[in-house]
Amino acid sequence: YRFLQIDSWWYYQDEKSWGTHGIKNWTAKPDIFPNGLDYVYNHTKWPYVAHNRFWSNNTDYAKQNGGHFKFCMDDKKSFPLEQRFWDFLFDYGKSWGLYVYEQDWLIGEDDMNHCTLSSATNARTWLLQMGKSAHERGIYIQYCMESSRFVLQSVEIPQVTQVRASEDYKPGSDQWRIGITSIFGDALALAPLKDNFWSNRSEIGRYGTQVPLHDDPNKTHPTVSTATSTAYY
């Protein structure tokens, strides 16, 4: 293995808002990583590809909630406004082996947040600040759930090296079809990424046994699609 991808199950989330959970605190929960993320990294030397989503308006990092950083708040979500917030967050990530920071839920952070909708510059500033801190620490960025304007904005942010080119995986779906989105990403020097997939015939998880892998008519397609996409790096 070259990397260890950790999705949205490892950190602290708030109660449901906007149909899903926002970030409360981007630290590992002890019931999942009892010895911490650094313990796994130090024993395996596998760098992390770590997921993040939109910030809850109850996030611990906001001054409004007793934290140390200025956030713009709306009724359910929030938005970091300071460069030093990203410096802090990525310093923390480097301490446990963060290599690629996956910023998911981009369209929800931007399209449904008055902090970006009420300003012509907040969204660009947010992404530039994220990219600057990542560049200074040698961390790469992956955009996920991104609209085309995020892909275009990455031209100003060299640390954005990859974009999700597919929908979320579900057994039996055709989300392995990433040709069109891959062409768009490649034109901007971005590596396309297909979402992960089940490779075990006896897998039981999020999708239960709705479509066991051995009955999935597309079971060979995800393998080929994943192998020919070029993230992570």
CSV table of C-alpha atoms in Angstrom, one decimal:
chain,number,residue,atom,x,y,z
A,1,TYR,CA,0.0,0.0,0.0
A,2,ARG,CA,1.1,3.6,-0.7
A,3,PHE,CA,-1.6,5.6,1.2
A,4,LEU,CA,-4.3,5.3,3.8
A,5,GLN,CA,-7.5,7.1,2.9
A,6,ILE,CA,-9.7,8.0,5.9
A,7,ASP,CA,-13.2,9.2,5.0
A,8,SER,CA,-15.8,11.0,7.0
A,9,TRP,CA,-16.1,8.6,9.9
A,10,TRP,CA,-12.9,9.5,11.9
A,11,TYR,CA,-13.6,13.0,13.2
A,12,TYR,CA,-16.2,14.7,15.4
A,13,GLN,CA,-19.4,15.8,13.7
A,14,ASP,CA,-22.3,18.0,14.8
A,15,GLU,CA,-25.9,17.0,14.8
A,16,LYS,CA,-27.5,16.9,11.4
A,17,SER,CA,-27.6,20.2,9.6
A,18,TRP,CA,-28.4,20.8,5.9
A,19,GLY,CA,-29.3,17.1,5.6
A,20,THR,CA,-26.0,15.8,6.9
A,21,HIS,CA,-23.4,16.4,9.7
A,22,GLY,CA,-21.1,19.4,9.8
A,23,ILE,CA,-17.6,19.4,11.2
A,24,LYS,CA,-17.3,20.1,14.9
A,25,ASN,CA,-13.7,19.2,15.5
A,26,TRP,CA,-11.2,17.8,13.0
A,27,THR,CA,-9.5,15.4,15.4
A,28,ALA,CA,-9.6,11.6,15.6
A,29,LYS,CA,-12.2,10.0,17.8
A,30,PRO,CA,-10.6,7.7,20.4
A,31,ASP,CA,-13.0,4.9,19.7
A,32,ILE,CA,-11.7,4.7,16.1
A,33,PHE,CA,-8.0,5.6,16.6
A,34,PRO,CA,-7.4,4.8,20.3
A,35,ASN,CA,-3.7,5.5,20.0
A,36,GLY,CA,-4.1,8.4,17.6
A,37,LEU,CA,-3.5,8.9,13.9
A,38,ASP,CA,0.2,9.3,14.4
A,39,TYR,CA,0.5,5.8,15.9
A,40,VAL,CA,-0.8,4.2,12.7
A,41,TYR,CA,1.4,6.4,10.6
A,42,ASN,CA,4.6,5.7,12.6
A,43,HIS,CA,4.0,2.0,12.4
A,44,THR,CA,3.0,1.7,8.8
A,45,LYS,CA,4.7,4.8,7.2
A,46,TRP,CA,1.5,5.1,5.1
A,47,PRO,CA,0.8,8.8,4.5
A,48,TYR,CA,-2.9,9.8,5.0
A,49,VAL,CA,-5.4,11.1,2.5
A,50,ALA,CA,-7.8,12.7,4.9
A,51,HIS,CA,-11.4,13.8,4.3
A,52,ASN,CA,-13.0,17.0,5.6
A,53,ARG,CA,-16.4,18.5,5.0
A,54,PHE,CA,-18.2,21.8,5.7
A,55,TRP,CA,-17.9,23.4,9.1
A,56,SER,CA,-20.8,23.3,11.5
A,57,ASN,CA,-21.9,26.6,13.1
A,58,ASN,CA,-21.1,24.8,16.3
A,59,THR,CA,-17.5,24.1,15.5
A,60,ASP,CA,-15.1,24.3,18.4
A,61,TYR,CA,-12.6,26.4,16.4
A,62,ALA,CA,-14.8,29.5,16.1
A,63,LYS,CA,-14.4,32.4,18.4
A,64,GLN,CA,-18.2,32.5,18.6
A,65,ASN,CA,-18.1,29.1,20.3
A,66,GLY,CA,-15.1,29.8,22.5
A,67,GLY,CA,-12.4,28.9,20.0
A,68,HIS,CA,-9.5,30.9,18.7
A,69,PHE,CA,-10.4,31.7,15.1
A,70,LYS,CA,-12.7,34.1,13.3
A,71,PHE,CA,-15.5,32.4,11.4
A,72,CYS,CA,-18.5,33.7,9.5
A,73,MET,CA,-21.6,32.0,10.7
A,74,ASP,CA,-24.9,31.3,9.1
A,75,ASP,CA,-27.9,29.4,10.6
A,76,LYS,CA,-26.3,25.9,10.1
A,77,LYS,CA,-22.8,26.2,8.7
A,78,SER,CA,-19.8,28.3,9.2
A,79,PHE,CA,-16.8,29.5,7.3
A,80,PRO,CA,-13.2,30.1,8.4
A,81,LEU,CA,-11.9,33.6,7.6
A,82,GLU,CA,-8.3,33.7,8.8
A,83,GLN,CA,-5.1,32.4,7.2
A,84,ARG,CA,-3.8,31.3,10.6
A,85,PHE,CA,-6.7,28.9,11.0
A,86,TRP,CA,-5.4,26.9,8.0
A,87,ASP,CA,-1.8,27.2,9.4
A,88,PHE,CA,-3.1,25.6,12.6
A,89,LEU,CA,-5.1,22.9,10.9
A,90,PHE,CA,-2.3,21.8,8.6
A,91,ASP,CA,0.3,21.9,11.3
A,92,TYR,CA,-1.9,19.5,13.2
A,93,GLY,CA,-2.3,17.3,10.0
A,94,LYS,CA,1.5,17.2,9.4
A,95,SER,CA,2.0,15.9,13.0
A,96,TRP,CA,0.2,12.6,12.1
A,97,GLY,CA,1.2,12.1,8.4
A,98,LEU,CA,-1.3,14.2,6.4
A,99,TYR,CA,-0.3,14.1,2.7
A,100,VAL,CA,-3.4,14.9,0.8
A,101,TYR,CA,-6.2,17.0,2.3
A,102,GLU,CA,-9.6,16.1,0.7
A,103,GLN,CA,-12.0,19.1,0.9
A,104,ASP,CA,-15.4,17.5,0.3
A,105,TRP,CA,-18.9,19.1,0.2
A,106,LEU,CA,-17.5,22.1,-1.7
A,107,ILE,CA,-20.7,22.9,-3.4
A,108,GLY,CA,-22.6,22.8,-0.1
A,109,GLU,CA,-20.0,25.1,1.6
A,110,ASP,CA,-20.3,27.6,-1.2
A,111,ASP,CA,-23.8,27.4,-2.8
A,112,MET,CA,-25.8,27.2,0.4
A,113,ASN,CA,-23.8,29.5,2.7
A,114,HIS,CA,-24.6,33.2,3.1
A,115,CYS,CA,-20.9,33.8,4.0
A,116,THR,CA,-20.0,33.1,0.3
A,117,LEU,CA,-23.3,34.2,-1.3
A,118,SER,CA,-23.1,37.6,0.2
A,119,SER,CA,-19.5,38.3,-0.9
A,120,ALA,CA,-17.8,38.4,-4.2
A,121,THR,CA,-14.4,37.4,-2.7
A,122,ASN,CA,-14.9,35.2,0.4
A,123,ALA,CA,-15.0,31.9,-1.5
A,124,ARG,CA,-11.8,32.7,-3.5
A,125,THR,CA,-10.0,34.0,-0.3
A,126,TRP,CA,-11.0,30.8,1.6
A,127,LEU,CA,-9.5,28.6,-1.2
A,128,LEU,CA,-6.4,30.7,-1.5
A,129,GLN,CA,-5.7,30.6,2.2
A,130,MET,CA,-6.2,26.8,2.2
A,131,GLY,CA,-3.8,26.5,-0.7
A,132,LYS,CA,-1.1,28.8,0.8
A,133,SER,CA,-1.0,26.9,4.1
A,134,ALA,CA,-0.9,23.5,2.3
A,135,HIS,CA,1.9,24.7,0.0
A,136,GLU,CA,4.1,25.9,2.9
A,137,ARG,CA,3.7,22.4,4.5
A,138,GLY,CA,4.1,20.2,1.4
A,139,ILE,CA,0.4,19.0,1.6
A,140,TYR,CA,-1.6,18.4,-1.6
A,141,ILE,CA,-5.3,19.1,-1.9
A,142,GLN,CA,-8.1,17.2,-3.5
A,143,TYR,CA,-11.4,18.9,-4.4
A,144,CYS,CA,-14.5,16.8,-4.0
A,145,MET,CA,-18.2,17.5,-4.7
A,146,GLU,CA,-16.8,20.4,-6.7
A,147,SER,CA,-18.6,22.4,-9.3
A,148,SER,CA,-16.8,23.6,-12.4
A,149,ARG,CA,-15.9,27.0,-10.9
A,150,PHE,CA,-13.9,25.2,-8.2
A,151,VAL,CA,-12.0,23.3,-10.8
A,152,LEU,CA,-11.3,26.6,-12.6
A,153,GLN,CA,-10.3,28.3,-9.4
A,154,SER,CA,-7.6,25.7,-8.9
A,155,VAL,CA,-5.5,27.4,-11.6
A,156,GLU,CA,-4.5,29.9,-8.9
A,157,ILE,CA,-3.7,27.1,-6.4
A,158,PRO,CA,-0.8,24.8,-7.4
A,159,GLN,CA,-1.4,22.5,-4.3
A,160,VAL,CA,-4.7,21.4,-5.8
A,161,THR,CA,-3.5,18.4,-7.8
A,162,GLN,CA,-6.6,16.3,-8.1
A,163,VAL,CA,-10.4,16.3,-8.3
A,164,ARG,CA,-13.0,13.7,-7.7
A,165,ALA,CA,-14.2,12.7,-11.2
A,166,SER,CA,-17.0,10.4,-10.1
A,167,GLU,CA,-20.0,10.2,-7.9
A,168,ASP,CA,-19.9,8.2,-4.6
A,169,TYR,CA,-19.6,4.5,-5.2
A,170,LYS,CA,-22.6,2.2,-4.7
A,171,PRO,CA,-22.6,-1.5,-5.9
A,172,GLY,CA,-24.3,-1.8,-9.2
A,173,SER,CA,-23.9,1.9,-10.2
A,174,ASP,CA,-22.1,3.2,-13.2
A,175,GLN,CA,-20.0,5.8,-11.3
A,176,TRP,CA,-16.9,4.2,-12.9
A,177,ARG,CA,-17.7,6.3,-16.0
A,178,ILE,CA,-15.3,9.2,-15.5
A,179,GLY,CA,-14.4,10.0,-19.1
A,180,ILE,CA,-16.0,13.4,-19.5
A,181,THR,CA,-15.0,14.8,-16.1
A,182,SER,CA,-11.5,13.4,-16.5
A,183,ILE,CA,-11.0,15.4,-19.8
A,184,PHE,CA,-12.0,18.6,-18.0
A,185,GLY,CA,-9.6,17.9,-15.1
A,186,ASP,CA,-6.8,16.9,-17.4
A,187,ALA,CA,-7.1,20.1,-19.4
A,188,LEU,CA,-6.2,22.0,-16.1
A,189,ALA,CA,-3.4,19.6,-15.1
A,190,LEU,CA,-5.6,17.9,-12.4
A,191,ALA,CA,-5.5,14.2,-11.8
A,192,PRO,CA,-9.0,12.6,-11.8
A,193,LEU,CA,-10.1,10.3,-9.0
A,194,LYS,CA,-12.7,7.7,-9.0
A,195,ASP,CA,-14.3,6.9,-5.7
A,196,ASN,CA,-13.2,3.7,-4.0
A,197,PHE,CA,-15.2,0.5,-4.3
A,198,TRP,CA,-15.8,-2.9,-2.7
A,199,SER,CA,-13.3,-5.5,-3.7
A,200,ASN,CA,-14.4,-8.3,-1.3
A,201,ARG,CA,-17.2,-10.6,-2.3
A,202,SER,CA,-18.4,-10.9,1.4
A,203,GLU,CA,-18.3,-7.2,2.1
A,204,ILE,CA,-21.2,-6.0,4.4
A,205,GLY,CA,-21.2,-2.4,5.2
A,206,ARG,CA,-23.0,0.8,4.3
A,207,TYR,CA,-25.0,-0.8,1.5
A,208,GLY,CA,-25.7,-4.1,3.4
A,209,THR,CA,-26.2,-6.9,1.0
A,210,GLN,CA,-28.3,-5.0,-1.5
A,211,VAL,CA,-26.0,-5.8,-4.4
A,212,PRO,CA,-23.3,-8.3,-3.4
A,213,LEU,CA,-20.1,-7.7,-5.5
A,214,HIS,CA,-20.3,-11.1,-7.2
A,215,ASP,CA,-23.7,-10.1,-8.6
A,216,ASP,CA,-22.6,-6.6,-9.6
A,217,PRO,CA,-22.8,-6.5,-13.4
A,218,ASN,CA,-20.1,-3.8,-13.4
A,219,LYS,CA,-17.7,-5.6,-11.1
A,220,THR,CA,-14.7,-5.3,-13.4
A,221,HIS,CA,-15.3,-1.8,-14.5
A,222,PRO,CA,-14.4,0.0,-11.2
A,223,THR,CA,-11.1,-1.8,-11.2
A,224,VAL,CA,-10.1,-0.6,-14.6
A,225,SER,CA,-11.4,2.9,-14.0
A,226,THR,CA,-9.6,3.2,-10.7
A,227,ALA,CA,-6.3,1.8,-12.1
A,228,THR,CA,-6.4,4.3,-15.0
A,229,SER,CA,-7.2,7.4,-12.9
A,230,THR,CA,-4.0,9.0,-11.6
A,231,ALA,CA,-4.7,10.4,-8.1
A,232,TYR,CA,-3.3,10.3,-5.3
A,233,TYR,CA,-0.1,12.2,-5.4
